[in-house]
PDB file of C-alpha atoms in Angstrom:
ATOM      1  CA  MET B 260       4.919 -27.819  35.462  1.00  0.00           C
ATOM      2  CA  ILE B 261       2.200 -30.132  36.725  1.00  0.00           C
ATOM      3  CA  VAL B 262       2.095 -33.640  35.283  1.00  0.00           C
ATOM      4  CA  ASP B 263      -0.955 -35.810  35.924  1.00  0.00           C
ATOM      5  CA  LYS B 264       0.001 -39.483  36.103  1.00  0.00           C
ATOM      6  CA  GLY B 265      -2.769 -41.973  35.530  1.00  0.00           C
ATOM      7  CA  TYR B 266      -2.412 -45.687  36.248  1.00  0.00           C
ATOM      8  CA  ASP B 267      -1.068 -46.196  32.706  1.00  0.00           C
ATOM      9  CA  PHE B 268       1.480 -43.353  32.721  1.00  0.00           C
ATOM     10  CA  PRO B 269       4.682 -44.735  31.091  1.00  0.00           C
ATOM     11  CA  ASP B 270       7.611 -45.015  33.513  1.00  0.00           C
ATOM     12  CA  SER B 271       9.957 -44.208  30.633  1.00  0.00           C
ATOM     13  CA  VAL B 272       8.305 -40.812  30.153  1.00  0.00           C
ATOM     14  CA  GLY B 273       8.574 -40.003  33.853  1.00  0.00           C
ATOM     15  CA  LYS B 274      12.282 -40.899  33.888  1.00  0.00           C
ATOM     16  CA  LYS B 275      12.894 -38.775  30.790  1.00  0.00           C
ATOM     17  CA  LEU B 276      11.186 -35.771  32.351  1.00  0.00           C
ATOM     18  CA  LEU B 277      13.285 -36.092  35.507  1.00  0.00           C
ATOM     19  CA  GLU B 278      16.446 -35.815  33.418  1.00  0.00           C
ATOM     20  CA  TYR B 279      15.590 -32.131  33.056  1.00  0.00           C
ATOM     21  CA  GLY B 280      15.544 -31.682  36.852  1.00  0.00           C
ATOM     22  CA  GLN B 281      13.195 -32.709  39.649  1.00  0.00           C
ATOM     23  CA  GLU B 282      12.501 -29.063  40.461  1.00  0.00           C
ATOM     24  CA  MET B 283      10.732 -28.587  37.114  1.00  0.00           C
ATOM     25  CA  TRP B 284       7.845 -30.928  37.869  1.00  0.00           C
ATOM     26  CA  MET B 285       5.021 -31.528  40.280  1.00  0.00           C
ATOM     27  CA  PHE B 286       3.533 -34.984  39.678  1.00  0.00           C
ATOM     28  CA  ARG B 287      -0.059 -35.743  40.664  1.00  0.00           C
ATOM     29  CA  GLU B 288      -0.859 -39.426  41.051  1.00  0.00           C
ATOM     30  CA  HIS B 289      -4.263 -40.702  39.870  1.00  0.00           C
ATOM     31  CA  SER B 290      -4.226 -44.448  40.456  1.00  0.00           C
ATOM     32  CA  HIS B 291      -7.949 -44.776  39.583  1.00  0.00           C
ATOM     33  CA  LEU B 292      -7.802 -42.822  36.304  1.00  0.00           C
ATOM     34  CA  GLY B 293      -6.135 -43.257  32.957  1.00  0.00           C
ATOM     35  CA  THR B 294      -3.609 -40.688  31.776  1.00  0.00           C
ATOM     36  CA  THR B 295      -5.182 -37.988  29.594  1.00  0.00           C
ATOM     37  CA  ARG B 296      -4.301 -38.476  25.930  1.00  0.00           C
ATOM     38  CA  ALA B 297      -5.108 -36.361  22.896  1.00  0.00           C
ATOM     39  CA  LEU B 298      -4.416 -36.481  19.183  1.00  0.00           C
ATOM     40  CA  ASN B 299      -2.894 -33.625  17.190  1.00  0.00           C
ATOM     41  CA  SER B 300      -3.329 -34.259  13.477  1.00  0.00           C
ATOM     42  CA  TYR B 301      -2.190 -32.249  10.490  1.00  0.00           C
ATOM     43  CA  ARG B 302      -3.547 -32.215   6.949  1.00  0.00           C
ATOM     44  CA  GLY B 303      -1.440 -29.712   5.086  1.00  0.00           C
ATOM     45  CA  GLU B 304      -1.799 -26.457   7.017  1.00  0.00           C
ATOM     46  CA  LEU B 305      -4.950 -27.582   8.842  1.00  0.00           C
ATOM     47  CA  ARG B 306      -4.540 -28.851  12.382  1.00  0.00           C
ATOM     48  CA  GLY B 307      -6.981 -31.169  14.090  1.00  0.00           C
ATOM     49  CA  PHE B 308      -7.187 -31.822  17.833  1.00  0.00           C
ATOM     50  CA  GLU B 309      -9.269 -34.211  19.897  1.00  0.00           C
ATOM     51  CA  TYR B 310      -9.112 -35.912  23.268  1.00  0.00           C
ATOM     52  CA  ILE B 311      -9.056 -39.678  22.977  1.00  0.00           C
ATOM     53  CA  THR B 312      -9.407 -40.397  26.718  1.00  0.00           C
ATOM     54  CA  PRO B 313     -11.338 -38.628  29.516  1.00  0.00           C
ATOM     55  CA  ARG B 314      -9.578 -35.483  30.760  1.00  0.00           C
ATOM     56  CA  ILE B 315      -8.107 -34.997  34.217  1.00  0.00           C
ATOM     57  CA  ARG B 316      -9.115 -31.482  35.262  1.00  0.00           C
ATOM     58  CA  LEU B 317      -6.859 -28.925  36.958  1.00  0.00           C
ATOM     59  CA  THR B 318      -7.987 -25.667  38.562  1.00  0.00           C
ATOM     60  CA  PRO B 319      -6.266 -22.978  40.672  1.00  0.00           C
ATOM     61  CA  LYS B 320      -7.756 -24.525  43.825  1.00  0.00           C
ATOM     62  CA  ASP B 321      -5.723 -27.661  43.104  1.00  0.00           C
ATOM     63  CA  LEU B 322      -2.557 -25.592  43.567  1.00  0.00           C
ATOM     64  CA  GLU B 323      -3.387 -24.550  47.123  1.00  0.00           C
ATOM     65  CA  GLY B 324      -0.946 -25.961  49.651  1.00  0.00           C
ATOM     66  CA  THR B 325       1.655 -26.812  47.001  1.00  0.00           C
ATOM     67  CA  LYS B 326       4.866 -25.100  45.887  1.00  0.00           C
ATOM     68  CA  LEU B 327       2.955 -23.847  42.841  1.00  0.00           C
ATOM     69  CA  ALA B 328       0.258 -21.985  44.760  1.00  0.00           C
ATOM     70  CA  LYS B 329      -0.502 -18.509  43.384  1.00  0.00           C
ATOM     71  CA  PRO B 330       1.897 -18.575  40.415  1.00  0.00           C
ATOM     72  CA  LYS B 331       2.859 -15.360  38.618  1.00  0.00           C
ATOM     73  CA  ILE B 332       1.585 -16.769  35.305  1.00  0.00           C
ATOM     74  CA  LEU B 333      -1.578 -18.796  34.807  1.00  0.00           C
ATOM     75  CA  HIS B 334      -1.652 -20.451  31.361  1.00  0.00           C
ATOM     76  CA  PHE B 335      -4.742 -22.436  30.425  1.00  0.00           C
ATOM     77  CA  ILE B 336      -6.171 -24.077  27.308  1.00  0.00           C
ATOM     78  CA  CYS B 337      -9.903 -24.728  27.447  1.00  0.00           C
ATOM     79  CA  SER B 338     -13.321 -23.516  26.341  1.00  0.00           C
ATOM     80  CA  PRO B 339     -14.317 -19.907  27.105  1.00  0.00           C
ATOM     81  CA  THR B 340     -16.905 -21.123  29.631  1.00  0.00           C
ATOM     82  CA  ARG B 341     -14.322 -23.156  31.506  1.00  0.00           C
ATOM     83  CA  ALA B 342     -11.898 -20.226  31.352  1.00  0.00           C
ATOM     84  CA  SER B 343     -14.447 -18.140  33.239  1.00  0.00           C
ATOM     85  CA  ALA B 344     -14.740 -20.872  35.871  1.00  0.00           C
ATOM     86  CA  ILE B 345     -10.953 -21.057  36.261  1.00  0.00           C
ATOM     87  CA  LEU B 346     -10.606 -17.306  36.646  1.00  0.00           C
ATOM     88  CA  SER B 347     -13.379 -17.251  39.247  1.00  0.00           C
ATOM     89  CA  GLU B 348     -10.962 -19.124  41.537  1.00  0.00           C
ATOM     90  CA  VAL B 349      -8.320 -16.381  41.358  1.00  0.00           C
ATOM     91  CA  ASN B 350      -8.492 -14.857  44.844  1.00  0.00           C
ATOM     92  CA  GLN B 351      -8.141 -11.238  45.819  1.00  0.00           C
ATOM     93  CA  GLY B 352      -4.527 -10.302  46.408  1.00  0.00           C
ATOM     94  CA  TRP B 353      -3.401 -12.659  43.647  1.00  0.00           C
ATOM     95  CA  LYS B 354      -3.330 -11.164  40.176  1.00  0.00           C
ATOM     96  CA  PRO B 355      -1.445 -13.508  37.851  1.00  0.00           C
ATOM     97  CA  ILE B 356      -0.660 -12.858  34.209  1.00  0.00           C
ATOM     98  CA  ALA B 357      -3.457 -14.891  32.632  1.00  0.00           C
ATOM     99  CA  VAL B 358      -2.529 -16.428  29.263  1.00  0.00           C
ATOM    100  CA  TYR B 359      -5.519 -17.984  27.539  1.00  0.00           C
ATOM    101  CA  GLU B 360      -5.592 -20.288  24.508  1.00  0.00           C
ATOM    102  CA  PRO B 361      -9.086 -21.283  23.367  1.00  0.00           C
ATOM    103  CA  ILE B 362      -9.257 -25.027  22.835  1.00  0.00           C
ATOM    104  CA  PRO B 363      -9.469 -25.852  19.100  1.00  0.00           C
ATOM    105  CA  ASP B 364     -12.858 -27.589  19.086  1.00  0.00           C
ATOM    106  CA  ARG B 365     -14.455 -24.572  20.806  1.00  0.00           C
ATOM    107  CA  CYS B 366     -13.136 -22.035  18.305  1.00  0.00           C
ATOM    108  CA  VAL B 367     -16.462 -21.641  16.543  1.00  0.00           C
ATOM    109  CA  PRO B 368     -18.683 -18.556  16.131  1.00  0.00           C
ATOM    110  CA  GLU B 369     -21.172 -19.885  18.696  1.00  0.00           C
ATOM    111  CA  GLU B 370     -18.487 -19.546  21.409  1.00  0.00           C
ATOM    112  CA  LEU B 371     -17.750 -15.874  20.670  1.00  0.00           C
ATOM    113  CA  PRO B 372     -20.257 -14.465  23.231  1.00  0.00           C
ATOM    114  CA  ALA B 373     -18.687 -16.581  25.987  1.00  0.00           C
ATOM    115  CA  LEU B 374     -15.204 -15.511  24.861  1.00  0.00           C
ATOM    116  CA  LYS B 375     -16.149 -11.829  25.086  1.00  0.00           C
ATOM    117  CA  LYS B 376     -17.022 -12.345  28.768  1.00  0.00           C
ATOM    118  CA  VAL B 377     -13.570 -13.817  29.422  1.00  0.00           C
ATOM    119  CA  LEU B 378     -11.466 -11.215  27.606  1.00  0.00           C
ATOM    120  CA  PRO B 379     -11.526  -8.522  30.344  1.00  0.00           C
ATOM    121  CA  LEU B 380     -10.206 -11.084  32.832  1.00  0.00           C
ATOM    122  CA  ILE B 381      -7.095 -12.164  30.915  1.00  0.00           C
ATOM    123  CA  SER B 382      -3.736 -10.657  29.999  1.00  0.00           C
ATOM    124  CA  VAL B 383      -2.999 -12.493  26.743  1.00  0.00           C
ATOM    125  CA  LEU B 384      -5.318 -14.114  24.209  1.00  0.00           C
ATOM    126  CA  SER B 385      -3.522 -16.534  21.881  1.00  0.00           C
ATOM    127  CA  PRO B 386      -5.471 -18.579  19.364  1.00  0.00           C
ATOM    128  CA  ASN B 387      -3.800 -19.860  16.225  1.00  0.00           C
ATOM    129  CA  ALA B 388      -4.704 -18.261  12.900  1.00  0.00           C
ATOM    130  CA  GLU B 389      -7.415 -20.737  11.891  1.00  0.00           C
ATOM    131  CA  GLU B 390      -8.988 -20.600  15.355  1.00  0.00           C
ATOM    132  CA  ALA B 391      -9.011 -16.792  15.390  1.00  0.00           C
ATOM    133  CA  LEU B 392     -10.669 -16.534  11.979  1.00  0.00           C
ATOM    134  CA  SER B 393     -13.198 -19.252  12.821  1.00  0.00           C
ATOM    135  CA  LEU B 394     -14.273 -17.531  16.053  1.00  0.00           C
ATOM    136  CA  LEU B 395     -14.877 -14.294  14.128  1.00  0.00           C
ATOM    137  CA  SER B 396     -16.534 -15.940  11.104  1.00  0.00           C
ATOM    138  CA  LEU B 397     -13.747 -14.671   8.840  1.00  0.00           C
ATOM    139  CA  PRO B 398     -12.918 -16.666   5.692  1.00  0.00           C
ATOM    140  CA  LEU B 399     -10.089 -19.179   5.451  1.00  0.00           C
ATOM    141  CA  PRO B 400      -7.305 -19.769   4.536  1.00  0.00           C
ATOM    142  CA  PRO B 401      -5.455 -17.293   6.778  1.00  0.00           C
ATOM    143  CA  SER B 402      -3.524 -14.394   5.318  1.00  0.00           C
ATOM    144  CA  LYS B 403      -1.485 -11.753   7.126  1.00  0.00           C
ATOM    145  CA  GLY B 404      -4.151  -9.167   6.401  1.00  0.00           C
ATOM    146  CA  ALA B 405      -6.927 -11.349   7.797  1.00  0.00           C
ATOM    147  CA  ILE B 406      -4.883 -12.187  10.889  1.00  0.00           C
ATOM    148  CA  GLU B 407      -4.184  -8.523  11.571  1.00  0.00           C
ATOM    149  CA  LYS B 408      -7.904  -7.763  11.189  1.00  0.00           C
ATOM    150  CA  ALA B 409      -8.765 -10.552  13.634  1.00  0.00           C
ATOM    151  CA  ALA B 410      -6.328  -9.225  16.234  1.00  0.00           C
ATOM    152  CA  GLU B 411      -7.858  -5.775  15.904  1.00  0.00           C
ATOM    153  CA  GLU B 412     -11.367  -7.159  16.387  1.00  0.00           C
ATOM    154  CA  PHE B 413     -10.385  -9.041  19.549  1.00  0.00           C
ATOM    155  CA  LEU B 414      -8.762  -5.906  20.953  1.00  0.00           C
ATOM    156  CA  ASP B 415     -11.903  -3.921  20.161  1.00  0.00           C
ATOM    157  CA  PHE B 416     -13.850  -6.330  22.381  1.00  0.00           C
ATOM    158  CA  GLY B 417     -11.495  -5.364  25.238  1.00  0.00           C
ATOM    159  CA  VAL B 418      -8.642  -7.655  26.340  1.00  0.00           C
ATOM    160  CA  GLY B 419      -7.513  -7.043  29.928  1.00  0.00           C
ATOM    161  CA  ASP B 420      -9.285  -5.322  32.813  1.00  0.00           C
ATOM    162  CA  GLN B 421      -8.305  -1.921  31.434  1.00  0.00           C
ATOM    163  CA  LYS B 422      -8.187  -3.006  27.798  1.00  0.00           C
ATOM    164  CA  ASN B 423      -4.400  -3.146  28.068  1.00  0.00           C
ATOM    165  CA  GLY B 424      -3.962  -6.832  27.218  1.00  0.00           C
ATOM    166  CA  TRP B 425      -2.317  -8.511  24.250  1.00  0.00           C
ATOM    167  CA  VAL B 426      -3.444 -10.644  21.340  1.00  0.00           C
ATOM    168  CA  ILE B 427      -0.855 -13.087  19.965  1.00  0.00           C
ATOM    169  CA  ILE B 428      -2.030 -15.089  16.961  1.00  0.00           C
ATOM    170  CA  ARG B 429       0.152 -18.118  16.179  1.00  0.00           C
ATOM    171  CA  SER B 430       0.329 -18.413  12.401  1.00  0.00           C
ATOM    172  CA  GLY B 431       2.438 -21.414  11.408  1.00  0.00           C
ATOM    173  CA  GLY B 432       4.950 -20.673   8.677  1.00  0.00           C
ATOM    174  CA  MET B 433       3.993 -16.989   8.701  1.00  0.00           C
ATOM    175  CA  GLY B 434       5.237 -16.686  12.276  1.00  0.00           C
ATOM    176  CA  ALA B 435       3.180 -14.999  14.997  1.00  0.00           C
ATOM    177  CA  TYR B 436       1.388 -11.651  15.100  1.00  0.00           C
ATOM    178  CA  MET B 437       1.216  -9.691  18.344  1.00  0.00           C
ATOM    179  CA  LYS B 438      -0.567  -6.487  19.179  1.00  0.00           C
ATOM    180  CA  SER B 439      -1.986  -4.486  22.069  1.00  0.00           C
ATOM    181  CA  ARG B 440      -3.940  -1.258  22.214  1.00  0.00           C
ATOM    182  CA  GLU B 441      -0.780   0.689  23.081  1.00  0.00           C
ATOM    183  CA  THR B 442       1.568  -0.880  20.513  1.00  0.00           C
ATOM    184  CA  LYS B 443       1.703  -1.288  16.770  1.00  0.00           C
ATOM    185  CA  GLY B 444       1.206  -4.793  15.455  1.00  0.00           C
ATOM    186  CA  LEU B 445       4.384  -6.832  15.082  1.00  0.00           C
ATOM    187  CA  TRP B 446       5.086  -9.963  13.057  1.00  0.00           C
ATOM    188  CA  ILE B 447       7.598 -12.391  14.568  1.00  0.00           C
ATOM    189  CA  ASP B 448       9.133 -14.647  11.922  1.00  0.00           C
ATOM    190  CA  ALA B 449       8.845 -18.399  12.238  1.00  0.00           C
ATOM    191  CA  PHE B 450      12.092 -19.955  13.467  1.00  0.00           C
ATOM    192  CA  TRP B 451      12.089 -22.567  10.696  1.00  0.00           C
ATOM    193  CA  THR B 452      11.192 -21.890   7.064  1.00  0.00           C
ATOM    194  CA  SER B 453      10.040 -24.119   4.211  1.00  0.00           C
ATOM    195  CA  GLU B 454      13.730 -24.724   3.460  1.00  0.00           C
ATOM    196  CA  ASP B 455      14.182 -26.425   6.847  1.00  0.00           C
ATOM    197  CA  THR B 456      11.576 -29.187   6.572  1.00  0.00           C
ATOM    198  CA  ASP B 457      14.185 -31.878   7.180  1.00  0.00           C
ATOM    199  CA  LYS B 458      14.828 -30.387  10.647  1.00  0.00           C
ATOM    200  CA  ILE B 459      11.208 -30.183  11.769  1.00  0.00           C
ATOM    201  CA  LEU B 460       9.881 -33.092  13.811  1.00  0.00           C
ATOM    202  CA  ASP B 461       6.818 -31.513  15.455  1.00  0.00           C
ATOM    203  CA  VAL B 462       5.548 -27.946  15.157  1.00  0.00           C
ATOM    204  CA  THR B 463       3.452 -28.097  18.335  1.00  0.00           C
ATOM    205  CA  GLY B 464       4.598 -26.432  21.529  1.00  0.00           C
ATOM    206  CA  ASN B 465       7.343 -23.888  20.854  1.00  0.00           C
ATOM    207  CA  ILE B 466       5.177 -20.780  20.875  1.00  0.00           C
ATOM    208  CA  VAL B 467       3.173 -22.234  23.771  1.00  0.00           C
ATOM    209  CA  PHE B 468       6.393 -22.434  25.773  1.00  0.00           C
ATOM    210  CA  SER B 469       7.321 -18.894  24.709  1.00  0.00           C
ATOM    211  CA  LEU B 470       3.940 -17.552  25.856  1.00  0.00           C
ATOM    212  CA  SER B 471       4.574 -18.845  29.353  1.00  0.00           C
TER     213      SER B 471
END
């Protein structure tokens, strides 16, 4: 995993990461920039996300000449327009599994045309339930039926270069719903339930890790 270290990157965080093994990380030093920070906020079942500092960008070209050049999996979280720019840097002879999560603040109906242009270029589309319904102008709050309908609509647009890609919609306490054109839809139960609230510290990240 690539970690961008700005001039204010906490030494304690770097040391903690290294406890998991040096081979897991590639650090990029940015002595003239601050470390990118963002805020995840939750109000009941609704998640909010916003950057609170300028972002440090990363593209496939930045991997050239490093041990991470041409990885088997390319996982990116951004707007549909930026996703197209990222995928334009994937060279011939390199065909990674492209896992795409639309960034929360771009999951609005106005971004749907740009998303449709990206879908044939990716392997997996994975918004969360609220993001999926918002992109498709479907009513909230999410239900299993609405989530299944959303997955079907995305697949109808054509995910993958031969329409053989997957849609995985992360759905909080309901679990995650996954489907492709060749397979029946499948619900994966959430690991924790409402009875386990005392064990849950942060719900962000587990399914993201699983996707990769």
